[in-house]
Short mmCIF file of N, CA, C and O in Angstrom, two decimals:
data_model
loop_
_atom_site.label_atom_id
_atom_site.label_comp_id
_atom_site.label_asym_id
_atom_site.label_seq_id
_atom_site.Cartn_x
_atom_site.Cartn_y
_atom_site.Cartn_z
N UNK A 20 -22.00 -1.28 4.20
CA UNK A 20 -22.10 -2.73 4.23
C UNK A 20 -22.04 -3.25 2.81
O UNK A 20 -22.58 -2.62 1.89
N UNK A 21 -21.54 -4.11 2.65
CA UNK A 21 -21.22 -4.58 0.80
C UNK A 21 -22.31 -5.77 0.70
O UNK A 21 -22.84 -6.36 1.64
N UNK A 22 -22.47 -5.92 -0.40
CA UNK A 22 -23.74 -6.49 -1.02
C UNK A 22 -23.19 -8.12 -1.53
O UNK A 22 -22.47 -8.49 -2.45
N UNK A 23 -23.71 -8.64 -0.76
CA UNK A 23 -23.08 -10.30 -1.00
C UNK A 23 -23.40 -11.20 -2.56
O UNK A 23 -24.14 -12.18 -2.50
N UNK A 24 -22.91 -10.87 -3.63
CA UNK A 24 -23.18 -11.77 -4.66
C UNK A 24 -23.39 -12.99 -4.99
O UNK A 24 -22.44 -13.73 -4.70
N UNK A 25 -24.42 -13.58 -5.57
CA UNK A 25 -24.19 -14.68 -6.36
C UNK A 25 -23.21 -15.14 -6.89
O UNK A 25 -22.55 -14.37 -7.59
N UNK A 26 -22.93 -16.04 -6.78
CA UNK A 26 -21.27 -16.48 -7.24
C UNK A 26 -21.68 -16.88 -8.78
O UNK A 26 -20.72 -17.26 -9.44
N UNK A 27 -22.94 -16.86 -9.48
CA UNK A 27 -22.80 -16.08 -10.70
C UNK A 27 -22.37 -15.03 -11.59
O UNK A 27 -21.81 -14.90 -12.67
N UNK A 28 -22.96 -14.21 -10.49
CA UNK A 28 -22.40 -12.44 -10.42
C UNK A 28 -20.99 -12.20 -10.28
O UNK A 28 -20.16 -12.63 -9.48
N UNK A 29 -20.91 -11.29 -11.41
CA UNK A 29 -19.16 -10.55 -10.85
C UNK A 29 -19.55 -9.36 -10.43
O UNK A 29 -20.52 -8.64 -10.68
N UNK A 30 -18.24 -9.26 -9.48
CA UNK A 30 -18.15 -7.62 -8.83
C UNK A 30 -17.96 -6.28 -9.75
O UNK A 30 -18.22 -5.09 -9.64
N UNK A 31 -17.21 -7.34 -10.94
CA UNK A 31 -17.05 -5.80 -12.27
C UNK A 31 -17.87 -5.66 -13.14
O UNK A 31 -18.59 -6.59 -13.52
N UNK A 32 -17.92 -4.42 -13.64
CA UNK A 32 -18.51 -4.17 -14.33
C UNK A 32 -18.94 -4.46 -16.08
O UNK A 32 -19.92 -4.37 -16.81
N UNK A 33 -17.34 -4.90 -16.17
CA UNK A 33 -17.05 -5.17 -17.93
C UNK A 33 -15.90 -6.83 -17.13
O UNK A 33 -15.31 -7.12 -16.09
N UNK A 34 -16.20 -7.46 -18.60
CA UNK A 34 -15.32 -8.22 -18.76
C UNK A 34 -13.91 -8.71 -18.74
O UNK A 34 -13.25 -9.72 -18.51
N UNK A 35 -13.73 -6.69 -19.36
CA UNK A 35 -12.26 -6.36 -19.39
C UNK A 35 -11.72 -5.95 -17.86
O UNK A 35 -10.69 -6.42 -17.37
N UNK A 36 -12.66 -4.92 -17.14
CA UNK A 36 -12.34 -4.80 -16.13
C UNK A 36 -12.00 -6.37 -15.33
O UNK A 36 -10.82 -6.64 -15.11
N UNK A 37 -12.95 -7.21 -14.99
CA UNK A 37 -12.09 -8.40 -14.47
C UNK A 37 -10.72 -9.00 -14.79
O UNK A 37 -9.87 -9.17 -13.92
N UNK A 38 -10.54 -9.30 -16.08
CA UNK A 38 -9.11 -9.59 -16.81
C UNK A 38 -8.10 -8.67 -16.61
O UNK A 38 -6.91 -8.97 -16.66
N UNK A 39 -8.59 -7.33 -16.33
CA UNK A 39 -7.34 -6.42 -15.73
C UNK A 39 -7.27 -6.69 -14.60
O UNK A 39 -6.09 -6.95 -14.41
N UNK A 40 -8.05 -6.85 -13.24
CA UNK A 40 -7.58 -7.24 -12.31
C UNK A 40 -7.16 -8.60 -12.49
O UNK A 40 -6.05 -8.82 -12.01
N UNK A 41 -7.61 -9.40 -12.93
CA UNK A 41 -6.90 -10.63 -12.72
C UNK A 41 -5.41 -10.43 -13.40
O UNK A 41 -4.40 -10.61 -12.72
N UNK A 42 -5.36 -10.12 -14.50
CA UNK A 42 -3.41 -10.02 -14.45
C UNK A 42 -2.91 -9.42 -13.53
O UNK A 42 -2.04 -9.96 -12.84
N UNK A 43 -3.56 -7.58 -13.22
CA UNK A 43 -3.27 -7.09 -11.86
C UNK A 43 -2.45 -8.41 -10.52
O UNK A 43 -1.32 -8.60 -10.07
N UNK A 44 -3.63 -8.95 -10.35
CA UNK A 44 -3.59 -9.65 -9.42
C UNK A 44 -2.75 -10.99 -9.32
O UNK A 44 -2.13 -11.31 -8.30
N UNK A 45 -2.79 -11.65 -10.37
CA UNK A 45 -1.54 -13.08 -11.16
C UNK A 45 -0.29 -12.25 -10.73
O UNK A 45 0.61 -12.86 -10.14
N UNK A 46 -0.19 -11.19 -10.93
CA UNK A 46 1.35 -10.48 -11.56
C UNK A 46 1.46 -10.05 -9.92
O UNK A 46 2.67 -10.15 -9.75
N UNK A 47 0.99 -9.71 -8.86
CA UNK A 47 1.96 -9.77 -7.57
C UNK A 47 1.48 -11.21 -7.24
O UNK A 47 2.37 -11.59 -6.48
N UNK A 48 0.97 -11.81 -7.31
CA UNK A 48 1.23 -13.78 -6.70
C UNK A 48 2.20 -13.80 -7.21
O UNK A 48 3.09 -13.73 -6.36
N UNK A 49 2.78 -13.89 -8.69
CA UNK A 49 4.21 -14.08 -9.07
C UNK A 49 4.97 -13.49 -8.34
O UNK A 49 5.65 -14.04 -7.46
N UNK A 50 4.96 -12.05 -8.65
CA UNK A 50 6.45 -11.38 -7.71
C UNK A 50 6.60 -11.69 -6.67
O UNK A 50 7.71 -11.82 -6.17
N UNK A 51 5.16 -11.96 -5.89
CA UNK A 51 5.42 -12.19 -4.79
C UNK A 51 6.19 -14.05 -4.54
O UNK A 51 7.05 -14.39 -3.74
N UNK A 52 5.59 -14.72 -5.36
CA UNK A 52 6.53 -15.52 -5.09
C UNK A 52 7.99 -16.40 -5.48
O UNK A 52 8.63 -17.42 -5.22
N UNK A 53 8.00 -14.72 -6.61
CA UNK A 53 9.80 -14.67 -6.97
C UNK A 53 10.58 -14.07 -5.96
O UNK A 53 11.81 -14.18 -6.00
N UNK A 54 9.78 -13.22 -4.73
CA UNK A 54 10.86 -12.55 -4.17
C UNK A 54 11.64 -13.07 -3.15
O UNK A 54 10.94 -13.54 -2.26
N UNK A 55 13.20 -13.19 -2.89
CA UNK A 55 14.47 -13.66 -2.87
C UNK A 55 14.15 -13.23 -1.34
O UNK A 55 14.59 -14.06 -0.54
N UNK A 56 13.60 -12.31 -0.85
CA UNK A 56 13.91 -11.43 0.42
C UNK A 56 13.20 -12.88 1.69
O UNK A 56 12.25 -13.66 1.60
N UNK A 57 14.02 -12.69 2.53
CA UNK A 57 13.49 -13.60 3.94
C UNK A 57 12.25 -13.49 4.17
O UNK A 57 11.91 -12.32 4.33
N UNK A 58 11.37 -14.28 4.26
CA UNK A 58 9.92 -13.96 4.86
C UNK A 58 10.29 -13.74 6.39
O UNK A 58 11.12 -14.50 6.89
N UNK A 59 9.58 -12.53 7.32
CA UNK A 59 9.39 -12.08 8.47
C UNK A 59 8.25 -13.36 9.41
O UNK A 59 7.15 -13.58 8.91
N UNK A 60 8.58 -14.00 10.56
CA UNK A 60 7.56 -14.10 11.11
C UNK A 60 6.16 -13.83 11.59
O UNK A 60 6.37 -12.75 12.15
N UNK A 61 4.82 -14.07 11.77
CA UNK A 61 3.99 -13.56 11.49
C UNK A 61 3.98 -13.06 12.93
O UNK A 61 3.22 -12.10 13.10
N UNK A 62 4.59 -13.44 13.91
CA UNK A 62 4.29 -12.90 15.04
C UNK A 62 4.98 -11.29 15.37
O UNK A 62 4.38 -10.46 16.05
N UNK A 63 6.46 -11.01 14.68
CA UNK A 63 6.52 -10.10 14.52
C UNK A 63 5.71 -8.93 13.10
O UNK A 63 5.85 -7.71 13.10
N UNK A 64 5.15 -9.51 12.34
CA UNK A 64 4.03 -8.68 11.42
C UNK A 64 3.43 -8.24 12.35
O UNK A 64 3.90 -7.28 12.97
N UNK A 65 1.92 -8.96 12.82
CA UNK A 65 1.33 -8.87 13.94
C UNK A 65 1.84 -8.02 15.03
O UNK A 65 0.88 -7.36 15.43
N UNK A 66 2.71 -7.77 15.59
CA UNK A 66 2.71 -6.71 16.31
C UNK A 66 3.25 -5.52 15.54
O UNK A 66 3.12 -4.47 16.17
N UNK A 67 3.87 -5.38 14.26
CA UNK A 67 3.99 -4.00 13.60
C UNK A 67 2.79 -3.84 13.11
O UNK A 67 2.48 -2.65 13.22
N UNK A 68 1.96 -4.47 12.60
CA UNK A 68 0.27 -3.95 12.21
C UNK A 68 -0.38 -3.69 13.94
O UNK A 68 -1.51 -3.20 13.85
N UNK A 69 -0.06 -3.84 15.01
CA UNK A 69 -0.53 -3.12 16.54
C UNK A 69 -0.67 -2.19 16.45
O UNK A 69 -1.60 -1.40 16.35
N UNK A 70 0.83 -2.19 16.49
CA UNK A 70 1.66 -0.52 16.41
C UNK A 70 0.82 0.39 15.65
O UNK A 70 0.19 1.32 16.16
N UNK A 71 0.82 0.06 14.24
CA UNK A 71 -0.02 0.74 13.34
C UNK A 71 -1.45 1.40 13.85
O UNK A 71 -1.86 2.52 14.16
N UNK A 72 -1.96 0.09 13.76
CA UNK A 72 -3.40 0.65 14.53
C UNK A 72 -3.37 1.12 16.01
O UNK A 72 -4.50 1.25 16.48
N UNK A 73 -2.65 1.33 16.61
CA UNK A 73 -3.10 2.19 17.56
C UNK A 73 -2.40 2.97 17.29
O UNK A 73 -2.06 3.46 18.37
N UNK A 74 -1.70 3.65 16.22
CA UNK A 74 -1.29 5.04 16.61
C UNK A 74 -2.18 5.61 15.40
O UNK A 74 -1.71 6.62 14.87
N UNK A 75 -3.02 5.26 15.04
CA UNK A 75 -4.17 5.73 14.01
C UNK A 75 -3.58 5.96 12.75
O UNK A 75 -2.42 5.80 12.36
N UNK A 76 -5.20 6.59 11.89
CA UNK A 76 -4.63 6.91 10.39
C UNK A 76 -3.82 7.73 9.75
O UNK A 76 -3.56 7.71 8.55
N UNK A 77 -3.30 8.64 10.76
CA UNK A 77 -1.98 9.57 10.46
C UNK A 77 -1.10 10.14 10.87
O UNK A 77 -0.58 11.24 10.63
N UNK A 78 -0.80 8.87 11.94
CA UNK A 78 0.20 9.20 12.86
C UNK A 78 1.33 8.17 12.09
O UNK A 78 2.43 8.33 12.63
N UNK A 79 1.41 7.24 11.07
CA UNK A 79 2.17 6.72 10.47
C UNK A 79 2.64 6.61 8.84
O UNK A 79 1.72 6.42 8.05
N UNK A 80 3.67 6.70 8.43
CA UNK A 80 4.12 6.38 7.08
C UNK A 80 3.09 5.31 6.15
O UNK A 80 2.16 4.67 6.66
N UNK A 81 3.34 5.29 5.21
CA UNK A 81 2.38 4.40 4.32
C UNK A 81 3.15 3.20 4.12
O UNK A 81 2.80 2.12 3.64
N UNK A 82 4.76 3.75 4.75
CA UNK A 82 5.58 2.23 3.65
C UNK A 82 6.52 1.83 5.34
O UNK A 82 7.67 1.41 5.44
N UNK A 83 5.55 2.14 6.48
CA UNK A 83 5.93 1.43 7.58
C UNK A 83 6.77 0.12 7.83
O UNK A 83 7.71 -0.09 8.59
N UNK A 84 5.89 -0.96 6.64
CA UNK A 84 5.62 -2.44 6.67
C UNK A 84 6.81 -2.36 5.86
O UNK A 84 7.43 -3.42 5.85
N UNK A 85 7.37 -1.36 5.12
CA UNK A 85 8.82 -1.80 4.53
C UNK A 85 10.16 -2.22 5.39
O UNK A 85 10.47 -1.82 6.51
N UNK A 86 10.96 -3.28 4.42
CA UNK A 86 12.11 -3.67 4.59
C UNK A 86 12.25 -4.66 5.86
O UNK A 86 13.35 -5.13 6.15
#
């Protein structure tokens, strides 16, 4: 069960650690919203994440959700 913070509190540990995730994290919002490719409907997502979960944790590829 995870431990609910003060929204004083950060989850990291160092300063730096936050600023690395946050570029981490800036840098796919960008790509993600440079990328050229068609967005998929969510109704077909939604049923390939089904699929997923019911055929469990290793009955599938990691890069399923590709293309």
């Amino acid at each position: 069960m995870s431990t609910i913070l003060p929204s004083t509190t950060s989850a990291f540990e160092t300063t730096e650690a936050a600023e690395t995730y946050d570029h981490w994290f800036r840098a796919k919002v960008l790509a993600s919203l440079n990328d050229d490719r068609p967005a998929r409907p969510h109704d077909t997502v939604m049923a390939q994440l089904k699929k997923i979960v019911a055929a469990g944790p290793d009955d599938h590829a990691a890069d399923s959700m590709e293309g």
